Amino acid sequence: MASGHERYDRGAIIARWVGSFALIYRSLSRALIILAALAASVLLAGCDTDEITLATNAKANQPVSPKLIAAMLEKDMDLQSPILIRLFKEEAELEVWKQDRSGRFALLKTYPICRWSGDLGPKVREGDRQAPEGFYNITPAQMNPQSAYYLSFNTGYPNAYDRALGHSGSELMVHGDCSSRGCYAMTDEQISEIYSLGRESFFGGQRAFQFGAFPFRMTPVNMAKHRNNPNMPFWRMIKEGYDHFEVTRQEPKVDFCEKKYVFDAAKPPDAKRDPVFQASAKCPVYVIPDEIADGVREKQQQDEAETARLIARGTPVARLNTGIDGGMNKVFASKLTNGSTGLSDGGDGQGLSLEVFNRAPGTIPSHVNPPRPSDSLLAGAPEEPKIAVTGSSPPTRVATAAPAEQSEGLFSGLARRMGLTGDSTPSSPPPAAAPPAKPKLAEGKPPRPEASIPRAKSAETRHAARPPLKPSISDQPPTETAAAPAPPPAQPSTIAVAQPVVQANSFESRFAAPK
C-alpha cells in the first residue's frame, strides 16, 4: 500500500497534467473561435480586412506547445501573463522571460540565435548591416503575420534615443528563415514559438512587451574583455537598465532625455504631476525609488570592483571585428560543414550547452550563410570581394590576405632567384593575381521589388509561395536536421534581404524600406 506521501506526490503530478491539458484546450478553443468569428467578419466586411490580418493567419495562430505550457505550470506562470525578451549577440541567445503569479519575471526559455549580422555595437545608419542594440517596445501592430520570413516582429528601431542622435534605419526584425541583413534570425520553428508567446501576452492584456538587445551579457568578465571597445560608453549606459532588471526582476521603465537613457524615473514626492521626458531636451526633475536605486547601486559597485580586479589580473582584451559579419550560435554552426560562429564564440554566462542539442532546434534552410571564420584562419586565403549594401554607407569591411605563391616553396624559390639551382631560366615576377569573382546572391530568398507589384496580386503570390506550417520544436522527430554544406570561406555570398511582405493596411508604414 502506498504511503500518504506517495499518494500526495501522485496527486500533485496528476493535478499538474490536468492543468496542462486544460490550458492547451483553452488555447485551441480560443484560436478556433477567433478564426471562425473572423472568417465571418471577412464575409461581412468584403475587402476591408486591414484590422484582422493578424488573427486570420494560420501560422500566427498556432497554439503554444504542450512542452512550453508544462514549463509554465512548473514555474507558476499563466499562459497569458506578460513576457519580456532579452537578446545577446556574443552568446547568440534570445531569452523569453514571463511573469509568474508572484508578479516577478522568471526565465521561461532560452533560444539559440541562428544568425545575426553586423558587429558588436548599436546600429547607426541605414545600410550598415548592424543589428540594433538598446531597449524597444513591441506592440501588437509590430507583429507581422505576413512576413516573407515565416513570421516576424519589428524591433521598433529607431527609438527616441536613436532618432535624437540622428541614427537611421528601418525594417529591423526578429524573424525566421535563418537569414540576416541587419536582423536577428531564428529558425521558423523558433519564431513560431516566440510569436505565439507574444500573441498570448497580448490576449492577456499586455499592451507592449519590452525587447532588450545587448552586445553580450553585461557581466564583469565581459565588461573587462571589451574595456577598450569604442562602444563602451553606450554599453555602460544600457547596462544600467540591465542592472535594474537583474535587481528587481521587473520590466524597467525606459525614458529618454539629454540624448541618453533613463530607467525607472518617478516624480519627486512634492511634485504634482509626472515628469515629461523628451529625448533631445533637458532632463526634468525626477527620482528613482530608493528600493531600486539602492539595489542597483550596490550591484554596480560590486561589478565595477570585480571588473577592476579582472583587468589588474591581465584579462585579455577582445579583438575588434576585422571583417566578420555577425555571428551564429554554436548549436547551428556545429551542424554545418565548415560552419563558423563568427562573432558569437561564446562569452561569460552563456546559458546553452552544445551537448544538450543532438539536433538543431528547428529546420536549417539550405541557403543558410554562416559567418566567416576568424581572420586567424584566413591566412593565405585570396582576397575576397566586398559585399555591396544598400544606402549611402560604405560596404561592409572584409578580412583580406595577400595570395600565397602556389608553384614553389619559400626556400626553393629563394634558391632559384639566387642562382643556386640548376634552372638556367632567369627569374621573372609572378603573374598578377586574377581579379576576385563577383559575389553571388544566395538562391534562397532573392530580394523582391515590392513597390513595383500591385498589392492584390502580391498577396496572391505570397500565399501561393507560402511554406507549410512548421511543427513545434519540441514535437519534431529525434533526428538530426540535414543541412546543405555552407559555401567555403573563399567564396562568400551575400545574404538575402530580410524584407517582410507588405499588406495594404496599418503595417505599410513599418514594412517598406531596406534596413
Coordinates of C-alpha atoms in Angstrom, one line a residue:
M1 CA 0.0 0.0 0.0
A2 CA 1.3 3.4 -1.0
S3 CA 2.1 5.8 1.8
G4 CA 0.3 9.1 2.2
H5 CA 3.4 11.0 0.9
E6 CA 3.5 8.9 -2.2
R7 CA -0.3 9.4 -2.8
Y8 CA 0.3 13.2 -2.4
D9 CA 3.1 13.2 -5.0
R10 CA 1.0 11.2 -7.5
G11 CA -1.9 13.6 -6.9
A12 CA 0.2 16.6 -7.5
I13 CA 1.6 15.2 -10.7
I14 CA -1.9 14.3 -11.9
A15 CA -3.1 17.8 -11.0
R16 CA -0.3 19.4 -13.0
W17 CA -1.1 17.4 -16.1
V18 CA -4.8 18.1 -15.8
G19 CA -4.0 21.8 -15.6
S20 CA -1.7 21.5 -18.6
F21 CA -4.3 19.8 -20.7
A22 CA -6.8 22.4 -19.6
L23 CA -4.6 25.3 -20.8
I24 CA -4.0 23.5 -24.1
Y25 CA -7.7 23.0 -24.6
R26 CA -8.5 26.6 -23.8
S27 CA -5.7 27.8 -26.2
L28 CA -7.0 25.7 -29.0
S29 CA -10.7 26.5 -28.4
R30 CA -10.0 30.2 -28.3
A31 CA -8.0 30.0 -31.6
L32 CA -10.8 28.2 -33.3
I33 CA -13.4 30.6 -32.0
I34 CA -11.4 33.6 -33.2
L35 CA -10.8 32.1 -36.6
A36 CA -14.5 31.3 -37.0
A37 CA -15.6 34.7 -35.9
L38 CA -13.1 36.5 -38.1
A39 CA -13.9 34.4 -41.1
A40 CA -17.5 35.5 -40.7
S41 CA -16.2 39.1 -40.4
V42 CA -14.4 38.7 -43.7
L43 CA -17.6 37.7 -45.5
L44 CA -19.4 40.7 -44.0
A45 CA -16.6 43.2 -44.5
G46 CA -15.6 42.3 -48.0
C47 CA -12.2 43.8 -48.8
D48 CA -12.0 45.9 -45.7
T49 CA -9.7 43.5 -43.7
D50 CA -6.9 45.9 -42.6
E51 CA -7.5 45.2 -38.9
I52 CA -7.9 41.4 -38.9
T53 CA -4.9 40.1 -40.9
L54 CA -3.1 39.3 -37.7
A55 CA -5.8 36.9 -36.4
T56 CA -6.8 35.2 -39.7
N57 CA -3.3 33.9 -40.5
A58 CA -2.9 30.3 -39.6
K59 CA 0.8 30.4 -38.8
A60 CA 0.2 33.3 -36.4
N61 CA -2.4 31.3 -34.6
Q62 CA -0.6 28.1 -33.9
P63 CA -1.1 27.1 -30.2
V64 CA 1.6 27.3 -27.6
S65 CA 3.4 23.9 -27.5
P66 CA 2.4 21.5 -24.7
K67 CA 6.0 21.4 -23.6
L68 CA 6.1 25.1 -23.0
I69 CA 2.7 25.0 -21.2
A70 CA 4.1 22.3 -18.9
A71 CA 7.1 24.5 -18.2
M72 CA 4.8 27.4 -17.3
L73 CA 2.9 25.3 -14.9
E74 CA 6.1 24.2 -13.2
K75 CA 7.2 27.8 -12.8
D76 CA 3.8 29.1 -11.6
M77 CA 3.1 31.1 -14.7
D78 CA -0.2 31.8 -16.5
L79 CA -0.4 31.2 -20.3
Q80 CA -1.4 34.9 -20.9
S81 CA 0.8 36.6 -18.3
P82 CA 3.2 39.4 -19.6
I83 CA 6.5 38.5 -21.3
L84 CA 9.9 40.2 -21.7
I85 CA 12.6 39.4 -24.3
R86 CA 16.4 39.8 -23.8
L87 CA 18.9 39.1 -26.6
F88 CA 22.7 38.8 -26.6
K89 CA 24.8 39.0 -29.7
E90 CA 28.1 37.4 -28.4
E91 CA 26.3 34.5 -26.8
A92 CA 23.9 34.4 -29.8
E93 CA 21.0 33.7 -27.4
L94 CA 17.4 35.1 -27.1
E95 CA 15.7 34.8 -23.7
V96 CA 11.9 34.8 -23.1
W97 CA 11.0 35.8 -19.6
K98 CA 7.5 35.5 -18.3
Q99 CA 5.7 37.0 -15.2
D100 CA 4.8 34.4 -12.6
R101 CA 2.0 34.6 -10.1
S102 CA 4.2 36.5 -7.6
G103 CA 4.4 39.4 -10.1
R104 CA 8.2 38.9 -10.8
F105 CA 9.6 37.8 -14.2
A106 CA 11.3 34.4 -14.4
L107 CA 13.2 32.9 -17.3
L108 CA 10.9 30.6 -19.4
K109 CA 13.2 29.5 -22.2
T110 CA 16.4 30.4 -24.0
Y111 CA 16.6 30.1 -27.7
P112 CA 19.9 29.9 -29.7
I113 CA 20.0 32.5 -32.5
C114 CA 20.6 31.1 -35.9
R115 CA 22.1 34.2 -37.5
W116 CA 22.7 37.9 -36.8
S117 CA 24.6 40.4 -38.8
G118 CA 27.0 43.3 -38.3
D119 CA 29.3 43.9 -35.4
L120 CA 29.0 44.3 -31.6
G121 CA 27.6 47.8 -31.1
P122 CA 24.5 49.8 -31.9
K123 CA 23.1 50.4 -35.3
V124 CA 24.0 53.9 -36.6
R125 CA 22.8 54.4 -40.2
E126 CA 20.7 52.9 -42.9
G127 CA 22.5 50.1 -44.7
D128 CA 25.3 49.4 -42.2
R129 CA 24.1 45.8 -41.7
Q130 CA 24.1 46.4 -38.0
A131 CA 21.5 44.6 -35.8
P132 CA 20.3 47.1 -33.2
E133 CA 21.1 47.3 -29.5
G134 CA 19.1 49.1 -26.8
F135 CA 15.6 49.0 -25.3
Y136 CA 12.5 48.8 -27.5
N137 CA 8.7 48.2 -27.0
I138 CA 6.9 45.7 -29.2
T139 CA 3.2 46.4 -29.7
P140 CA 0.6 44.2 -31.5
A141 CA 0.9 46.4 -34.6
Q142 CA 4.6 45.4 -34.8
M143 CA 3.7 41.7 -35.1
N144 CA 3.9 40.7 -38.8
P145 CA 2.0 37.5 -39.6
Q146 CA 2.5 38.0 -43.4
S147 CA 6.4 38.1 -43.2
A148 CA 8.3 36.7 -46.2
Y149 CA 10.4 35.1 -43.5
Y150 CA 7.7 32.9 -42.0
L151 CA 6.8 35.1 -39.0
S152 CA 8.4 38.3 -37.6
F153 CA 8.0 41.2 -35.3
N154 CA 9.6 44.7 -35.8
T155 CA 12.0 45.7 -33.1
G156 CA 10.8 49.3 -33.2
Y157 CA 14.2 50.7 -34.2
P158 CA 14.9 53.6 -34.2
N159 CA 13.5 54.6 -30.8
A160 CA 13.6 58.2 -29.4
Y161 CA 17.2 57.9 -28.3
D162 CA 18.3 56.7 -31.7
R163 CA 16.4 59.5 -33.5
A164 CA 17.9 62.1 -31.2
L165 CA 21.4 61.1 -32.3
G166 CA 20.4 61.1 -36.0
H167 CA 20.6 57.3 -36.3
S168 CA 18.7 55.9 -39.2
G169 CA 17.4 52.5 -40.3
S170 CA 14.2 50.6 -40.7
E171 CA 12.8 47.1 -41.1
L172 CA 14.9 45.7 -38.2
M173 CA 13.1 42.4 -37.3
V174 CA 13.3 39.3 -35.3
H175 CA 12.1 36.7 -37.9
G176 CA 12.6 33.1 -39.1
D177 CA 14.5 31.6 -42.1
C178 CA 17.9 31.9 -40.5
S179 CA 18.9 34.7 -42.9
S180 CA 20.0 38.1 -41.6
R181 CA 20.9 41.5 -43.1
G182 CA 20.6 43.7 -40.0
C183 CA 18.1 41.5 -38.3
Y184 CA 18.0 38.7 -35.7
A185 CA 17.1 35.5 -37.5
M186 CA 15.8 32.3 -35.8
T187 CA 14.5 29.1 -37.4
D188 CA 10.9 29.0 -38.5
E189 CA 10.0 26.7 -35.6
Q190 CA 11.6 29.0 -33.1
I191 CA 9.9 32.2 -34.3
S192 CA 6.6 30.3 -34.3
E193 CA 7.0 29.6 -30.6
I194 CA 8.2 33.2 -29.7
Y195 CA 5.4 34.7 -31.8
S196 CA 2.8 32.6 -30.0
L197 CA 4.1 33.7 -26.6
G198 CA 3.9 37.3 -27.6
R199 CA 0.4 36.8 -29.0
E200 CA -0.9 35.2 -25.8
S201 CA 0.5 38.0 -23.7
F202 CA -1.4 40.5 -25.9
F203 CA -4.6 38.4 -25.4
G204 CA -3.9 38.6 -21.7
G205 CA -3.9 42.4 -21.8
Q206 CA -0.2 43.3 -22.1
R207 CA -0.2 46.4 -24.3
A208 CA 3.5 46.0 -25.3
F209 CA 6.4 43.8 -24.3
Q210 CA 9.9 45.0 -23.8
F211 CA 12.7 43.9 -26.1
G212 CA 16.2 44.5 -24.8
A213 CA 19.2 43.8 -27.2
F214 CA 22.7 43.7 -25.8
P215 CA 26.1 43.0 -27.2
F216 CA 26.7 40.4 -24.5
R217 CA 25.7 39.5 -21.0
M218 CA 26.7 42.6 -19.0
T219 CA 28.9 40.7 -16.6
P220 CA 32.3 41.9 -15.1
V221 CA 34.2 39.4 -17.2
N222 CA 32.6 40.6 -20.5
M223 CA 33.0 44.3 -19.4
A224 CA 36.7 43.7 -18.7
K225 CA 37.2 41.9 -22.1
H226 CA 35.7 44.7 -24.1
R227 CA 37.0 47.6 -22.0
N228 CA 38.8 49.1 -25.0
N229 CA 35.9 49.0 -27.4
P230 CA 34.8 52.4 -28.5
N231 CA 31.1 51.5 -27.8
M232 CA 31.8 51.1 -24.1
P233 CA 30.2 54.4 -23.1
F234 CA 27.0 53.3 -24.7
W235 CA 27.2 49.9 -23.2
R236 CA 27.7 51.3 -19.7
M237 CA 24.5 53.3 -20.2
I238 CA 22.3 50.4 -21.3
K239 CA 23.9 48.2 -18.6
E240 CA 22.1 50.4 -16.1
G241 CA 18.8 49.2 -17.5
Y242 CA 20.2 45.6 -17.5
D243 CA 21.0 46.0 -13.8
H244 CA 17.6 47.4 -13.0
F245 CA 16.0 44.2 -14.3
E246 CA 18.6 42.0 -12.6
V247 CA 17.9 43.6 -9.2
T248 CA 14.1 43.9 -9.4
R249 CA 13.0 41.2 -11.9
Q250 CA 10.5 43.8 -13.2
E251 CA 10.4 45.4 -16.6
P252 CA 12.4 48.6 -16.2
K253 CA 10.5 51.8 -17.2
V254 CA 12.5 53.5 -20.0
D255 CA 12.6 57.2 -20.8
F256 CA 15.0 59.4 -22.7
C257 CA 16.4 62.9 -22.1
E258 CA 19.6 64.8 -23.0
K259 CA 20.3 62.1 -25.6
K260 CA 20.6 59.3 -23.0
Y261 CA 18.5 56.5 -21.4
V262 CA 16.8 57.0 -18.1
F263 CA 15.4 54.0 -16.2
D264 CA 12.6 53.8 -13.6
A265 CA 12.2 57.5 -13.2
A266 CA 9.4 58.7 -11.0
K267 CA 8.1 62.1 -9.9
P268 CA 9.5 63.7 -6.7
P269 CA 7.4 63.4 -3.6
D270 CA 6.4 67.1 -3.7
A271 CA 5.6 67.1 -7.5
K272 CA 2.0 67.4 -8.7
R273 CA 2.5 65.6 -12.0
D274 CA 4.8 63.0 -13.6
P275 CA 7.9 64.3 -15.3
V276 CA 7.8 64.8 -19.0
F277 CA 10.7 63.4 -21.0
Q278 CA 12.0 64.4 -24.4
A279 CA 15.0 62.7 -25.9
S280 CA 16.8 65.8 -27.0
A281 CA 15.6 68.2 -24.2
K282 CA 17.0 68.8 -20.8
C283 CA 16.0 66.1 -18.2
P284 CA 13.1 67.1 -16.0
V285 CA 13.3 66.7 -12.2
Y286 CA 12.8 63.1 -11.3
V287 CA 13.8 60.5 -8.7
I288 CA 14.4 56.8 -8.7
P289 CA 12.6 54.8 -5.9
D290 CA 15.0 54.1 -3.1
E291 CA 14.3 50.3 -3.1
I292 CA 15.5 50.2 -6.8
A293 CA 18.3 52.8 -6.6
D294 CA 19.9 51.2 -3.5
G295 CA 19.9 47.7 -5.0
V296 CA 21.3 48.9 -8.4
R297 CA 24.0 51.0 -6.8
E298 CA 25.2 48.0 -4.7
K299 CA 25.2 45.7 -7.8
Q300 CA 27.1 48.3 -9.8
Q301 CA 29.8 48.8 -7.1
Q302 CA 30.3 45.1 -6.9
D303 CA 30.5 44.7 -10.7
E304 CA 33.0 47.6 -11.1
A305 CA 35.2 46.3 -8.3
E306 CA 35.3 42.8 -9.9
T307 CA 35.9 44.3 -13.4
A308 CA 38.9 46.3 -12.0
R309 CA 40.3 43.1 -10.4
L310 CA 40.0 41.2 -13.6
I311 CA 41.8 43.9 -15.5
A312 CA 44.5 44.0 -12.9
R313 CA 45.0 40.3 -13.3
G314 CA 45.6 40.7 -17.0
T315 CA 42.3 39.7 -18.6
P316 CA 43.0 39.8 -22.3
V317 CA 41.2 42.4 -24.4
A318 CA 38.8 41.1 -27.0
R319 CA 39.9 41.8 -30.6
L320 CA 37.8 44.3 -32.6
N321 CA 36.0 43.0 -35.6
T322 CA 38.3 42.6 -38.6
G323 CA 35.6 42.0 -41.2
I324 CA 33.5 39.2 -39.8
D325 CA 29.8 39.8 -40.5
G326 CA 27.8 38.9 -37.4
G327 CA 27.5 35.5 -35.7
M328 CA 25.7 32.2 -35.2
N329 CA 25.1 30.1 -32.2
K330 CA 27.5 27.1 -31.9
V331 CA 24.4 24.8 -31.8
F332 CA 23.7 25.7 -35.5
A333 CA 27.4 26.1 -36.6
S334 CA 28.1 22.6 -35.4
K335 CA 25.5 21.2 -37.8
L336 CA 27.1 22.8 -40.9
T337 CA 30.1 21.8 -42.9
N338 CA 32.8 24.3 -42.2
G339 CA 30.3 26.2 -40.1
S340 CA 31.6 29.2 -38.0
T341 CA 30.2 31.0 -35.1
G342 CA 31.8 34.3 -36.3
L343 CA 31.5 36.9 -33.5
S344 CA 29.4 34.5 -31.4
D345 CA 32.2 32.4 -29.9
G346 CA 30.5 32.4 -26.6
G347 CA 31.0 34.8 -23.7
D348 CA 30.8 34.8 -19.9
G349 CA 27.4 33.4 -18.7
Q350 CA 26.5 31.5 -21.9
G351 CA 23.3 29.6 -21.0
L352 CA 23.2 26.9 -23.6
S353 CA 25.3 23.8 -23.8
L354 CA 26.2 22.2 -27.1
E355 CA 25.8 18.7 -25.6
V356 CA 22.1 19.4 -24.9
F357 CA 21.3 19.6 -28.6
N358 CA 21.8 16.4 -30.5
R359 CA 19.9 18.0 -33.4
A360 CA 19.3 21.6 -34.4
P361 CA 16.3 23.3 -32.7
G362 CA 14.4 23.8 -36.0
T363 CA 15.0 23.5 -39.7
I364 CA 18.2 24.9 -41.0
P365 CA 17.5 26.1 -44.6
S366 CA 19.7 25.1 -47.4
H367 CA 20.6 28.7 -48.2
V368 CA 21.9 29.5 -44.8
N369 CA 25.1 31.6 -44.9
P370 CA 27.2 31.2 -41.8
P371 CA 29.6 34.0 -40.8
R372 CA 33.2 33.8 -42.0
P373 CA 35.7 32.3 -39.6
S374 CA 38.1 34.5 -37.6
D375 CA 40.9 36.2 -39.6
S376 CA 43.5 33.9 -38.0
L377 CA 42.0 31.1 -40.0
L378 CA 42.1 33.1 -43.2
A379 CA 45.9 33.5 -43.6
G380 CA 46.9 32.7 -47.1
A381 CA 43.4 33.0 -48.5
P382 CA 42.8 35.0 -51.6
E383 CA 41.4 38.5 -51.4
E384 CA 37.6 38.4 -51.0
P385 CA 35.3 40.9 -52.8
K386 CA 33.5 43.4 -50.6
I387 CA 29.8 42.9 -50.1
A388 CA 27.6 45.6 -51.6
V389 CA 24.9 47.0 -49.4
T390 CA 22.1 49.5 -50.0
G391 CA 22.1 53.0 -48.7
S392 CA 24.8 55.7 -48.7
S393 CA 27.1 54.0 -46.2
P394 CA 30.3 52.2 -47.3
P395 CA 30.2 48.5 -47.9
T396 CA 30.9 46.1 -45.1
R397 CA 34.6 45.5 -44.4
V398 CA 36.0 42.1 -45.0
A399 CA 39.2 40.4 -43.9
T400 CA 41.8 40.1 -46.7
A401 CA 45.2 38.5 -47.1
A402 CA 47.8 38.5 -49.8
P403 CA 47.6 35.4 -52.1
A404 CA 50.4 33.0 -51.3
E405 CA 52.7 31.5 -54.0
Q406 CA 51.4 28.1 -55.1
S407 CA 54.1 26.9 -57.5
E408 CA 57.0 26.5 -55.1
G409 CA 58.1 26.7 -51.5
L410 CA 59.8 29.7 -49.9
F411 CA 63.3 28.3 -49.8
S412 CA 63.2 26.7 -53.2
G413 CA 62.0 30.0 -54.7
L414 CA 64.8 31.9 -52.9
A415 CA 67.5 29.5 -54.1
R416 CA 66.2 29.7 -57.7
R417 CA 66.3 33.5 -57.7
M418 CA 69.9 33.5 -56.3
G419 CA 71.1 31.1 -59.0
L420 CA 71.8 28.2 -56.7
T421 CA 69.7 25.7 -58.7
G422 CA 70.2 24.0 -62.0
D423 CA 67.5 26.0 -63.7
S424 CA 69.1 28.5 -66.1
T425 CA 65.9 30.3 -66.9
P426 CA 66.1 33.9 -65.5
S427 CA 63.6 34.6 -62.7
S428 CA 60.6 36.6 -63.6
P429 CA 58.0 38.3 -61.4
P430 CA 55.0 36.2 -60.6
P431 CA 51.9 36.7 -62.7
A432 CA 49.3 39.1 -61.5
A433 CA 46.6 37.5 -59.4
A434 CA 43.2 37.2 -61.2
P435 CA 40.6 39.7 -60.0
P436 CA 38.3 38.3 -57.4
A437 CA 35.0 36.9 -58.6
K438 CA 31.9 38.9 -58.1
P439 CA 29.8 37.7 -55.1
K440 CA 26.7 35.6 -55.9
L441 CA 23.3 36.2 -54.4
A442 CA 22.1 33.5 -52.2
E443 CA 19.5 31.5 -54.0
G444 CA 17.2 31.0 -51.0
K445 CA 15.2 34.3 -51.0
P446 CA 16.4 36.9 -53.5
P447 CA 15.3 40.5 -52.9
R448 CA 12.0 41.4 -54.5
P449 CA 11.0 44.9 -55.6
E450 CA 7.7 45.1 -53.6
A451 CA 6.9 48.6 -54.6
S452 CA 6.5 47.6 -58.3
I453 CA 4.0 44.8 -57.6
P454 CA 0.3 45.6 -57.2
R455 CA -0.7 44.7 -53.7
A456 CA -3.6 42.4 -54.6
K457 CA -1.5 40.3 -56.9
S458 CA 1.4 40.4 -54.4
A459 CA -0.8 38.9 -51.7
E460 CA -1.8 36.1 -54.0
T461 CA 1.8 35.4 -54.9
R462 CA 2.7 35.4 -51.3
H463 CA 0.1 32.9 -50.3
A464 CA 1.0 30.6 -53.3
A465 CA 4.6 30.6 -52.3
R466 CA 4.0 30.3 -48.5
P467 CA 5.9 27.4 -46.9
P468 CA 3.9 24.8 -45.0
L469 CA 3.3 25.2 -41.3
K470 CA 6.3 24.1 -39.3
P471 CA 5.9 21.8 -36.2
S472 CA 6.8 22.8 -32.7
I473 CA 10.4 22.5 -31.9
S474 CA 9.6 20.0 -29.1
D475 CA 7.4 18.0 -31.4
Q476 CA 10.0 17.2 -34.1
P477 CA 11.2 13.7 -34.6
P478 CA 14.5 13.0 -32.8
T479 CA 16.6 13.0 -35.9
E480 CA 19.3 15.5 -36.8
T481 CA 18.4 18.1 -39.3
A482 CA 20.2 17.7 -42.6
A483 CA 21.6 20.9 -43.9
A484 CA 23.3 21.7 -47.2
P485 CA 27.0 22.4 -46.9
A486 CA 27.8 26.1 -46.4
P487 CA 29.9 27.9 -49.1
P488 CA 33.6 27.8 -48.4
P489 CA 35.1 30.9 -46.8
A490 CA 36.9 32.0 -50.0
Q491 CA 33.6 32.2 -52.0
P492 CA 31.2 34.2 -49.8
S493 CA 27.7 35.1 -50.9
T494 CA 25.5 37.9 -50.0
I495 CA 22.6 37.3 -47.7
A496 CA 19.0 37.8 -49.0
V497 CA 17.4 40.9 -47.6
A498 CA 15.1 40.2 -44.6
Q499 CA 12.2 42.1 -46.3
P500 CA 8.8 41.3 -45.0
V501 CA 5.9 41.4 -47.4
V502 CA 3.7 44.4 -47.1
Q503 CA -0.1 44.4 -46.7
A504 CA -2.2 47.3 -47.7
N505 CA -3.0 48.2 -44.2
S506 CA -1.6 49.6 -41.0
F507 CA 1.7 47.6 -41.4
E508 CA 2.6 49.6 -44.6
S509 CA 4.4 52.4 -42.8
R510 CA 6.5 49.9 -40.9
F511 CA 7.5 47.5 -43.7
A512 CA 8.6 49.5 -46.7
A513 CA 12.2 50.3 -46.9
P514 CA 15.6 48.5 -46.7
K515 CA 17.5 48.4 -43.4

